[in-house]
């Protein structure tokens, strides 16, 4: 199955977007259908015409005078020859409605001429009956009522004129006979064409429904774009199905950032309209021969048999990201989203469709992990990462996590009281097989392998076991993943662990990020309400790194905002702008009644800027690197003077 990316899907949009089972076929479609139905009827009718006029030529020659025989035999032979030619021509191709009309009229007129010739040679009243037979033939083979009516009027008029010439009595006799014949011919024509018309209409509707079903199997019903099945079938043909596979195929996956909140805020109808417009924008910026598909949800894909370089792919991906960043207006509602793109190339990144797709998906993961709205082309470095991910996942499944997982603690400092106010618990994994593994890697692996609930439980128990030994005024911050928040079982397990620890829930703050909340806002909010109901506090981490904070922070229980560390680290580039941003976040926090903590404070200069912005709580290497539980206890036991010195 090879697609015409910018052609066939337009027809798909039209068919899938209409209620084809409730719409009558168009007049042109009906004419075409009637032509297909009548063509075998007319071809069949021509057989007896050929045979009759060939056979009738024999008595004409044997029983007529030479002059009459020449006239009648030549006319009969010509009629048979014409009918034979017309039947042969109809065998070669489908004839149009107009052509079948012309053929029907031509044959009937030849029969009419033969009838007139017989009457001319041998004018006998009984021969007038031939005109009635001609009317019946017209009602059978005339494809349109105008053919039936025209031939009937002509033959009827001829018959009555000739009957009138015979006298008054024959005229009245044939008048009544012709009236009965006319009613019979017209009635037969109406009934026959009505039945054929209904059959044609039913067939056209059935064909349209079948076409719709076929399109639904290959095209997305909402956007009209090729669907997941179609996309992978096309890739199989491009890469593995052809005897000579395409020399170069580029595959990209586009994932929307911020689509889920649109559904939550404005409903699925607006979300559906947004997806339609997203598909149109992606299609407009892609090359004409590029395949654009919707894989499902808010995920789209593109494929092109083009020899694009890495720079060319980045340019294409950037064009897609740029067009998605432009505001949408759906139902008079301004909506802002973004998109991330991951690319992989055949044959550089793999030999099969599965390999290429997995690598494009990994590139997309890296794009979303780095900065949303980014473009990543799969490279050798990513190949190494994928191999690492595979080893990490397999090792994680078979490890003694209770033994190998641990927690370290980074101090959080209260500038007003000049002391450590709490610690953030940070996960660590020292694998017996792999050694020390980055938290970003093994947390992502735990999410993919379904081990996140167990990992969270082990880490939380160890963090709480350390925190219960601290002074009552020292808090503990603990990070939750998206899977924790959307799982009722995981939240129930977290609540049980907190209760069993004996710690005052008010000393415990659960940190979540915007990305985590936006994965499934409603379920995440319900989970946060449960945790807050126990008395636990909620902190929004990495504030300002996303796009939806201001629209959503009022919709779930919140006690603290932690600024994204980039605002502090970039102070060296432009201290004035950084200070303004930090001041704005501090003012926002004060206005909505929540605490504000600045992350990433590493120098005295950064500390002065954060303090002048009005931020009370800070965290960073200036106040301590992540430390073990024992080191944290020592810090709390004897570090008050050191804390005061560090804060000067």
PDB file of C-alpha atoms in Angstrom, residues 57-273:
ATOM      1  CA  UNK A  57     -32.714 -11.101 -45.080  1.00  0.00           C
ATOM      2  CA  UNK A  58     -33.186 -14.634 -46.473  1.00  0.00           C
ATOM      3  CA  UNK A  59     -36.974 -14.463 -47.110  1.00  0.00           C
ATOM      4  CA  UNK A  60     -36.533 -10.925 -48.402  1.00  0.00           C
ATOM      5  CA  UNK A  61     -34.192 -12.235 -51.072  1.00  0.00           C
ATOM      6  CA  UNK A  62     -36.215 -15.362 -51.857  1.00  0.00           C
ATOM      7  CA  UNK A  63     -39.763 -14.006 -51.742  1.00  0.00           C
ATOM      8  CA  UNK A  64     -39.470 -10.430 -52.945  1.00  0.00           C
ATOM      9  CA  UNK A  65     -38.975  -8.898 -56.303  1.00  0.00           C
ATOM     10  CA  UNK A  66     -35.381  -7.991 -57.109  1.00  0.00           C
ATOM     11  CA  UNK A  67     -35.942  -4.278 -56.417  1.00  0.00           C
ATOM     12  CA  UNK A  68     -37.794  -4.864 -53.123  1.00  0.00           C
ATOM     13  CA  UNK A  69     -35.324  -7.567 -52.115  1.00  0.00           C
ATOM     14  CA  UNK A  70     -32.384  -5.240 -52.711  1.00  0.00           C
ATOM     15  CA  UNK A  71     -33.973  -2.530 -50.553  1.00  0.00           C
ATOM     16  CA  UNK A  72     -35.097  -4.729 -47.669  1.00  0.00           C
ATOM     17  CA  UNK A  73     -32.097  -7.094 -47.640  1.00  0.00           C
ATOM     18  CA  UNK A  74     -29.552  -4.262 -47.734  1.00  0.00           C
ATOM     19  CA  UNK A  75     -31.350  -2.422 -44.939  1.00  0.00           C
ATOM     20  CA  UNK A  76     -31.589  -5.594 -42.828  1.00  0.00           C
ATOM     21  CA  UNK A  77     -27.929  -6.439 -43.412  1.00  0.00           C
ATOM     22  CA  UNK A  78     -26.913  -2.877 -42.547  1.00  0.00           C
ATOM     23  CA  UNK A  79     -28.937  -3.045 -39.331  1.00  0.00           C
ATOM     24  CA  UNK A  80     -27.344  -6.376 -38.363  1.00  0.00           C
ATOM     25  CA  UNK A  81     -23.853  -5.052 -39.152  1.00  0.00           C
ATOM     26  CA  UNK A  82     -24.423  -1.845 -37.177  1.00  0.00           C
ATOM     27  CA  UNK A  83     -25.767  -3.829 -34.203  1.00  0.00           C
ATOM     28  CA  UNK A  84     -22.761  -6.156 -34.377  1.00  0.00           C
ATOM     29  CA  UNK A  85     -20.318  -3.239 -34.389  1.00  0.00           C
ATOM     30  CA  UNK A  86     -22.093  -1.510 -31.492  1.00  0.00           C
ATOM     31  CA  UNK A  87     -22.074  -4.694 -29.422  1.00  0.00           C
ATOM     32  CA  UNK A  88     -18.365  -5.178 -30.120  1.00  0.00           C
ATOM     33  CA  UNK A  89     -17.611  -1.584 -29.114  1.00  0.00           C
ATOM     34  CA  UNK A  90     -19.505  -2.000 -25.832  1.00  0.00           C
ATOM     35  CA  UNK A  91     -17.337  -4.986 -24.962  1.00  0.00           C
ATOM     36  CA  UNK A  92     -14.138  -2.932 -24.968  1.00  0.00           C
ATOM     37  CA  UNK A  93     -14.912  -0.329 -22.322  1.00  0.00           C
ATOM     38  CA  UNK A  94     -17.578   1.065 -20.047  1.00  0.00           C
ATOM     39  CA  UNK A  95     -19.833   3.404 -21.984  1.00  0.00           C
ATOM     40  CA  UNK A  96     -21.134   6.671 -20.641  1.00  0.00           C
ATOM     41  CA  UNK A  97     -24.796   7.417 -20.069  1.00  0.00           C
ATOM     42  CA  UNK A  98     -24.924   9.720 -23.107  1.00  0.00           C
ATOM     43  CA  UNK A  99     -23.260   7.157 -25.363  1.00  0.00           C
ATOM     44  CA  UNK A 100     -25.701   4.427 -24.325  1.00  0.00           C
ATOM     45  CA  UNK A 101     -28.522   6.867 -24.998  1.00  0.00           C
ATOM     46  CA  UNK A 102     -27.161   7.452 -28.489  1.00  0.00           C
ATOM     47  CA  UNK A 103     -26.698   3.722 -29.135  1.00  0.00           C
ATOM     48  CA  UNK A 104     -30.248   2.996 -28.008  1.00  0.00           C
ATOM     49  CA  UNK A 105     -31.698   5.695 -30.225  1.00  0.00           C
ATOM     50  CA  UNK A 106     -29.585   4.545 -33.188  1.00  0.00           C
ATOM     51  CA  UNK A 107     -30.685   0.916 -32.972  1.00  0.00           C
ATOM     52  CA  UNK A 108     -34.341   1.808 -32.450  1.00  0.00           C
ATOM     53  CA  UNK A 109     -34.214   4.179 -35.409  1.00  0.00           C
ATOM     54  CA  UNK A 110     -32.745   1.420 -37.590  1.00  0.00           C
ATOM     55  CA  UNK A 111     -35.613  -0.853 -36.530  1.00  0.00           C
ATOM     56  CA  UNK A 112     -38.027   1.998 -37.268  1.00  0.00           C
ATOM     57  CA  UNK A 113     -36.564   2.404 -40.765  1.00  0.00           C
ATOM     58  CA  UNK A 114     -36.837  -1.344 -41.386  1.00  0.00           C
ATOM     59  CA  UNK A 115     -40.494  -1.252 -40.305  1.00  0.00           C
ATOM     60  CA  UNK A 116     -41.230   1.708 -42.576  1.00  0.00           C
ATOM     61  CA  UNK A 117     -39.468  -0.055 -45.472  1.00  0.00           C
ATOM     62  CA  UNK A 118     -41.578  -3.189 -45.041  1.00  0.00           C
ATOM     63  CA  UNK A 119     -44.756  -1.062 -45.028  1.00  0.00           C
ATOM     64  CA  UNK A 120     -43.510   0.821 -48.068  1.00  0.00           C
ATOM     65  CA  UNK A 121     -42.980  -2.435 -49.983  1.00  0.00           C
ATOM     66  CA  UNK A 122     -46.033  -4.235 -48.658  1.00  0.00           C
ATOM     67  CA  UNK A 123     -48.504  -1.841 -47.087  1.00  0.00           C
ATOM     68  CA  UNK A 124     -50.850  -4.055 -45.098  1.00  0.00           C
ATOM     69  CA  UNK A 125     -52.869  -3.043 -41.983  1.00  0.00           C
ATOM     70  CA  UNK A 126     -51.588  -5.974 -39.947  1.00  0.00           C
ATOM     71  CA  UNK A 127     -48.010  -4.727 -40.379  1.00  0.00           C
ATOM     72  CA  UNK A 128     -48.836  -1.622 -38.331  1.00  0.00           C
ATOM     73  CA  UNK A 129     -48.537  -3.802 -35.267  1.00  0.00           C
ATOM     74  CA  UNK A 130     -44.750  -3.599 -35.749  1.00  0.00           C
ATOM     75  CA  UNK A 131     -44.887  -0.031 -34.414  1.00  0.00           C
ATOM     76  CA  UNK A 132     -46.424  -1.262 -31.161  1.00  0.00           C
ATOM     77  CA  UNK A 133     -43.621  -3.790 -30.858  1.00  0.00           C
ATOM     78  CA  UNK A 134     -41.121  -0.988 -31.435  1.00  0.00           C
ATOM     79  CA  UNK A 135     -42.649   1.002 -28.559  1.00  0.00           C
ATOM     80  CA  UNK A 136     -42.238  -2.013 -26.275  1.00  0.00           C
ATOM     81  CA  UNK A 137     -38.608  -2.374 -27.385  1.00  0.00           C
ATOM     82  CA  UNK A 138     -38.013   1.311 -26.677  1.00  0.00           C
ATOM     83  CA  UNK A 139     -39.399   0.914 -23.157  1.00  0.00           C
ATOM     84  CA  UNK A 140     -36.934  -1.933 -22.578  1.00  0.00           C
ATOM     85  CA  UNK A 141     -33.665  -0.644 -24.004  1.00  0.00           C
ATOM     86  CA  UNK A 142     -34.097   3.122 -23.791  1.00  0.00           C
ATOM     87  CA  UNK A 143     -31.787   4.146 -20.949  1.00  0.00           C
ATOM     88  CA  UNK A 144     -33.663   7.405 -20.338  1.00  0.00           C
ATOM     89  CA  UNK A 145     -37.321   8.311 -20.409  1.00  0.00           C
ATOM     90  CA  UNK A 146     -36.684  10.875 -23.122  1.00  0.00           C
ATOM     91  CA  UNK A 147     -35.515   8.066 -25.423  1.00  0.00           C
ATOM     92  CA  UNK A 148     -38.591   6.025 -24.544  1.00  0.00           C
ATOM     93  CA  UNK A 149     -40.935   8.981 -24.958  1.00  0.00           C
ATOM     94  CA  UNK A 150     -39.283  10.236 -28.179  1.00  0.00           C
ATOM     95  CA  UNK A 151     -39.301   6.880 -29.953  1.00  0.00           C
ATOM     96  CA  UNK A 152     -42.806   6.104 -28.699  1.00  0.00           C
ATOM     97  CA  UNK A 153     -44.231   9.409 -29.940  1.00  0.00           C
ATOM     98  CA  UNK A 154     -42.549   9.017 -33.322  1.00  0.00           C
ATOM     99  CA  UNK A 155     -43.729   5.419 -33.865  1.00  0.00           C
ATOM    100  CA  UNK A 156     -47.195   6.161 -32.508  1.00  0.00           C
ATOM    101  CA  UNK A 157     -47.578   9.150 -34.801  1.00  0.00           C
ATOM    102  CA  UNK A 158     -46.385   7.171 -37.826  1.00  0.00           C
ATOM    103  CA  UNK A 159     -48.784   4.330 -37.050  1.00  0.00           C
ATOM    104  CA  UNK A 160     -51.808   6.636 -36.641  1.00  0.00           C
ATOM    105  CA  UNK A 161     -51.009   8.563 -39.825  1.00  0.00           C
ATOM    106  CA  UNK A 162     -50.803   5.331 -41.802  1.00  0.00           C
ATOM    107  CA  UNK A 163     -53.966   4.024 -40.129  1.00  0.00           C
ATOM    108  CA  UNK A 164     -55.762   7.246 -41.037  1.00  0.00           C
ATOM    109  CA  UNK A 165     -54.800   6.681 -44.654  1.00  0.00           C
ATOM    110  CA  UNK A 166     -56.471   3.261 -44.507  1.00  0.00           C
ATOM    111  CA  UNK A 167     -59.784   4.746 -43.492  1.00  0.00           C
ATOM    112  CA  UNK A 168     -61.910   5.747 -40.552  1.00  0.00           C
ATOM    113  CA  UNK A 169     -62.496   2.275 -39.133  1.00  0.00           C
ATOM    114  CA  UNK A 170     -58.799   1.204 -39.089  1.00  0.00           C
ATOM    115  CA  UNK A 171     -57.912   4.589 -37.645  1.00  0.00           C
ATOM    116  CA  UNK A 172     -60.246   4.172 -34.657  1.00  0.00           C
ATOM    117  CA  UNK A 173     -59.125   0.569 -34.173  1.00  0.00           C
ATOM    118  CA  UNK A 174     -55.418   1.429 -34.123  1.00  0.00           C
ATOM    119  CA  UNK A 175     -56.096   4.500 -32.019  1.00  0.00           C
ATOM    120  CA  UNK A 176     -57.366   2.311 -29.170  1.00  0.00           C
ATOM    121  CA  UNK A 177     -54.636  -0.270 -29.773  1.00  0.00           C
ATOM    122  CA  UNK A 178     -51.937   2.399 -29.789  1.00  0.00           C
ATOM    123  CA  UNK A 179     -53.334   3.939 -26.600  1.00  0.00           C
ATOM    124  CA  UNK A 180     -53.090   0.575 -24.843  1.00  0.00           C
ATOM    125  CA  UNK A 181     -49.617   0.011 -26.283  1.00  0.00           C
ATOM    126  CA  UNK A 182     -48.441   3.458 -25.211  1.00  0.00           C
ATOM    127  CA  UNK A 183     -49.682   2.972 -21.637  1.00  0.00           C
ATOM    128  CA  UNK A 184     -48.063  -0.452 -21.524  1.00  0.00           C
ATOM    129  CA  UNK A 185     -44.747   0.828 -22.906  1.00  0.00           C
ATOM    130  CA  UNK A 186     -44.596   3.874 -20.623  1.00  0.00           C
ATOM    131  CA  UNK A 187     -45.703   1.841 -17.599  1.00  0.00           C
ATOM    132  CA  UNK A 188     -43.124  -0.842 -18.299  1.00  0.00           C
ATOM    133  CA  UNK A 189     -40.422   1.801 -18.773  1.00  0.00           C
ATOM    134  CA  UNK A 190     -41.310   3.513 -15.472  1.00  0.00           C
ATOM    135  CA  UNK A 191     -41.443   0.284 -13.475  1.00  0.00           C
ATOM    136  CA  UNK A 192     -38.280  -1.107 -15.003  1.00  0.00           C
ATOM    137  CA  UNK A 193     -36.242   2.065 -14.556  1.00  0.00           C
ATOM    138  CA  UNK A 194     -37.591   2.568 -11.054  1.00  0.00           C
ATOM    139  CA  UNK A 195     -36.419  -0.904 -10.060  1.00  0.00           C
ATOM    140  CA  UNK A 196     -33.037  -0.432 -11.736  1.00  0.00           C
ATOM    141  CA  UNK A 197     -32.669   3.025 -10.188  1.00  0.00           C
ATOM    142  CA  UNK A 198     -33.315   1.664  -6.696  1.00  0.00           C
ATOM    143  CA  UNK A 199     -30.844  -1.141  -7.270  1.00  0.00           C
ATOM    144  CA  UNK A 200     -28.248   1.339  -8.542  1.00  0.00           C
ATOM    145  CA  UNK A 201     -28.851   3.659  -5.593  1.00  0.00           C
ATOM    146  CA  UNK A 202     -28.476   0.783  -3.125  1.00  0.00           C
ATOM    147  CA  UNK A 203     -25.302  -0.373  -4.835  1.00  0.00           C
ATOM    148  CA  UNK A 204     -23.795   3.122  -4.792  1.00  0.00           C
ATOM    149  CA  UNK A 205     -24.598   3.525  -1.108  1.00  0.00           C
ATOM    150  CA  UNK A 206     -23.109   0.102  -0.400  1.00  0.00           C
ATOM    151  CA  UNK A 207     -19.971   1.019  -2.348  1.00  0.00           C
ATOM    152  CA  UNK A 208     -19.708   4.297  -0.480  1.00  0.00           C
ATOM    153  CA  UNK A 209     -20.112   2.543   2.861  1.00  0.00           C
ATOM    154  CA  UNK A 210     -17.522  -0.039   1.855  1.00  0.00           C
ATOM    155  CA  UNK A 211     -15.156   2.730   0.797  1.00  0.00           C
ATOM    156  CA  UNK A 212     -15.793   4.466   4.091  1.00  0.00           C
ATOM    157  CA  UNK A 213     -15.046   1.241   5.967  1.00  0.00           C
ATOM    158  CA  UNK A 214     -11.832   0.791   3.989  1.00  0.00           C
ATOM    159  CA  UNK A 215     -10.813   4.355   4.733  1.00  0.00           C
ATOM    160  CA  UNK A 216     -11.617   3.911   8.415  1.00  0.00           C
ATOM    161  CA  UNK A 217      -9.261   0.955   8.417  1.00  0.00           C
ATOM    162  CA  UNK A 218      -6.456   3.078   6.917  1.00  0.00           C
ATOM    163  CA  UNK A 219      -7.289   6.680   7.864  1.00  0.00           C
ATOM    164  CA  UNK A 220      -7.915   8.493  11.100  1.00  0.00           C
ATOM    165  CA  UNK A 221     -11.624   9.341  11.376  1.00  0.00           C
ATOM    166  CA  UNK A 222     -10.941  12.647  13.145  1.00  0.00           C
ATOM    167  CA  UNK A 223      -8.168  14.268  11.087  1.00  0.00           C
ATOM    168  CA  UNK A 224      -8.468  12.349   7.814  1.00  0.00           C
ATOM    169  CA  UNK A 225      -4.738  11.579   8.014  1.00  0.00           C
ATOM    170  CA  UNK A 226      -3.360   8.064   7.536  1.00  0.00           C
ATOM    171  CA  UNK A 227      -3.650   6.142  10.799  1.00  0.00           C
ATOM    172  CA  UNK A 228      -1.163   3.969  12.687  1.00  0.00           C
ATOM    173  CA  UNK A 229      -1.973   0.836  10.668  1.00  0.00           C
ATOM    174  CA  UNK A 230      -1.602   2.705   7.385  1.00  0.00           C
ATOM    175  CA  UNK A 231       1.630   4.378   8.482  1.00  0.00           C
ATOM    176  CA  UNK A 232       3.382   1.162   9.440  1.00  0.00           C
ATOM    177  CA  UNK A 233       2.085  -0.690   6.381  1.00  0.00           C
ATOM    178  CA  UNK A 234       3.542   2.046   4.182  1.00  0.00           C
ATOM    179  CA  UNK A 235       6.861   1.934   6.021  1.00  0.00           C
ATOM    180  CA  UNK A 236       6.958  -1.843   5.624  1.00  0.00           C
ATOM    181  CA  UNK A 237       6.591  -1.365   1.885  1.00  0.00           C
ATOM    182  CA  UNK A 238       9.152   1.424   1.689  1.00  0.00           C
ATOM    183  CA  UNK A 239      11.725  -0.364   3.829  1.00  0.00           C
ATOM    184  CA  UNK A 240      11.065  -4.081   3.702  1.00  0.00           C
ATOM    185  CA  UNK A 241       8.303  -4.840   1.210  1.00  0.00           C
ATOM    186  CA  UNK A 242       9.783  -3.724  -2.097  1.00  0.00           C
ATOM    187  CA  UNK A 243      12.296  -5.984  -3.894  1.00  0.00           C
ATOM    188  CA  UNK A 244      14.574  -2.951  -3.946  1.00  0.00           C
ATOM    189  CA  UNK A 245      13.965  -0.990  -0.706  1.00  0.00           C
ATOM    190  CA  UNK A 246      14.109   2.780  -0.774  1.00  0.00           C
ATOM    191  CA  UNK A 247      17.626   4.135  -0.555  1.00  0.00           C
ATOM    192  CA  UNK A 248      16.730   6.546   2.231  1.00  0.00           C
ATOM    193  CA  UNK A 249      13.671   6.887   4.462  1.00  0.00           C
ATOM    194  CA  UNK A 250      13.322   9.506   7.185  1.00  0.00           C
ATOM    195  CA  UNK A 251      10.904   8.770  10.043  1.00  0.00           C
ATOM    196  CA  UNK A 252       9.824  11.318  12.620  1.00  0.00           C
ATOM    197  CA  UNK A 253       7.485  11.214  15.619  1.00  0.00           C
ATOM    198  CA  UNK A 254       5.771  14.385  16.784  1.00  0.00           C
ATOM    199  CA  UNK A 255       4.337  14.553  20.306  1.00  0.00           C
ATOM    200  CA  UNK A 256       2.323  17.523  21.541  1.00  0.00           C
ATOM    201  CA  UNK A 257       3.298  19.257  24.765  1.00  0.00           C
ATOM    202  CA  UNK A 258       0.339  20.671  26.654  1.00  0.00           C
ATOM    203  CA  UNK A 259      -2.514  18.925  24.870  1.00  0.00           C
ATOM    204  CA  UNK A 260      -3.871  17.101  27.932  1.00  0.00           C
ATOM    205  CA  UNK A 261      -4.648  20.338  29.825  1.00  0.00           C
ATOM    206  CA  UNK A 262      -6.682  21.553  26.823  1.00  0.00           C
ATOM    207  CA  UNK A 263      -8.965  18.533  27.167  1.00  0.00           C
ATOM    208  CA  UNK A 264      -9.193  19.045  30.924  1.00  0.00           C
ATOM    209  CA  UNK A 265     -10.017  22.744  30.668  1.00  0.00           C
ATOM    210  CA  UNK A 266     -12.188  23.024  27.565  1.00  0.00           C
ATOM    211  CA  UNK A 267     -13.464  19.511  26.901  1.00  0.00           C
ATOM    212  CA  UNK A 268     -12.818  16.862  24.271  1.00  0.00           C
ATOM    213  CA  UNK A 269     -14.698  18.685  21.505  1.00  0.00           C
ATOM    214  CA  UNK A 270     -12.198  21.553  21.605  1.00  0.00           C
ATOM    215  CA  UNK A 271      -9.366  19.035  21.929  1.00  0.00           C
ATOM    216  CA  UNK A 272     -10.564  17.197  18.825  1.00  0.00           C
ATOM    217  CA  UNK A 273     -10.754  20.426  16.823  1.00  0.00           C
TER     218      UNK A 273
END
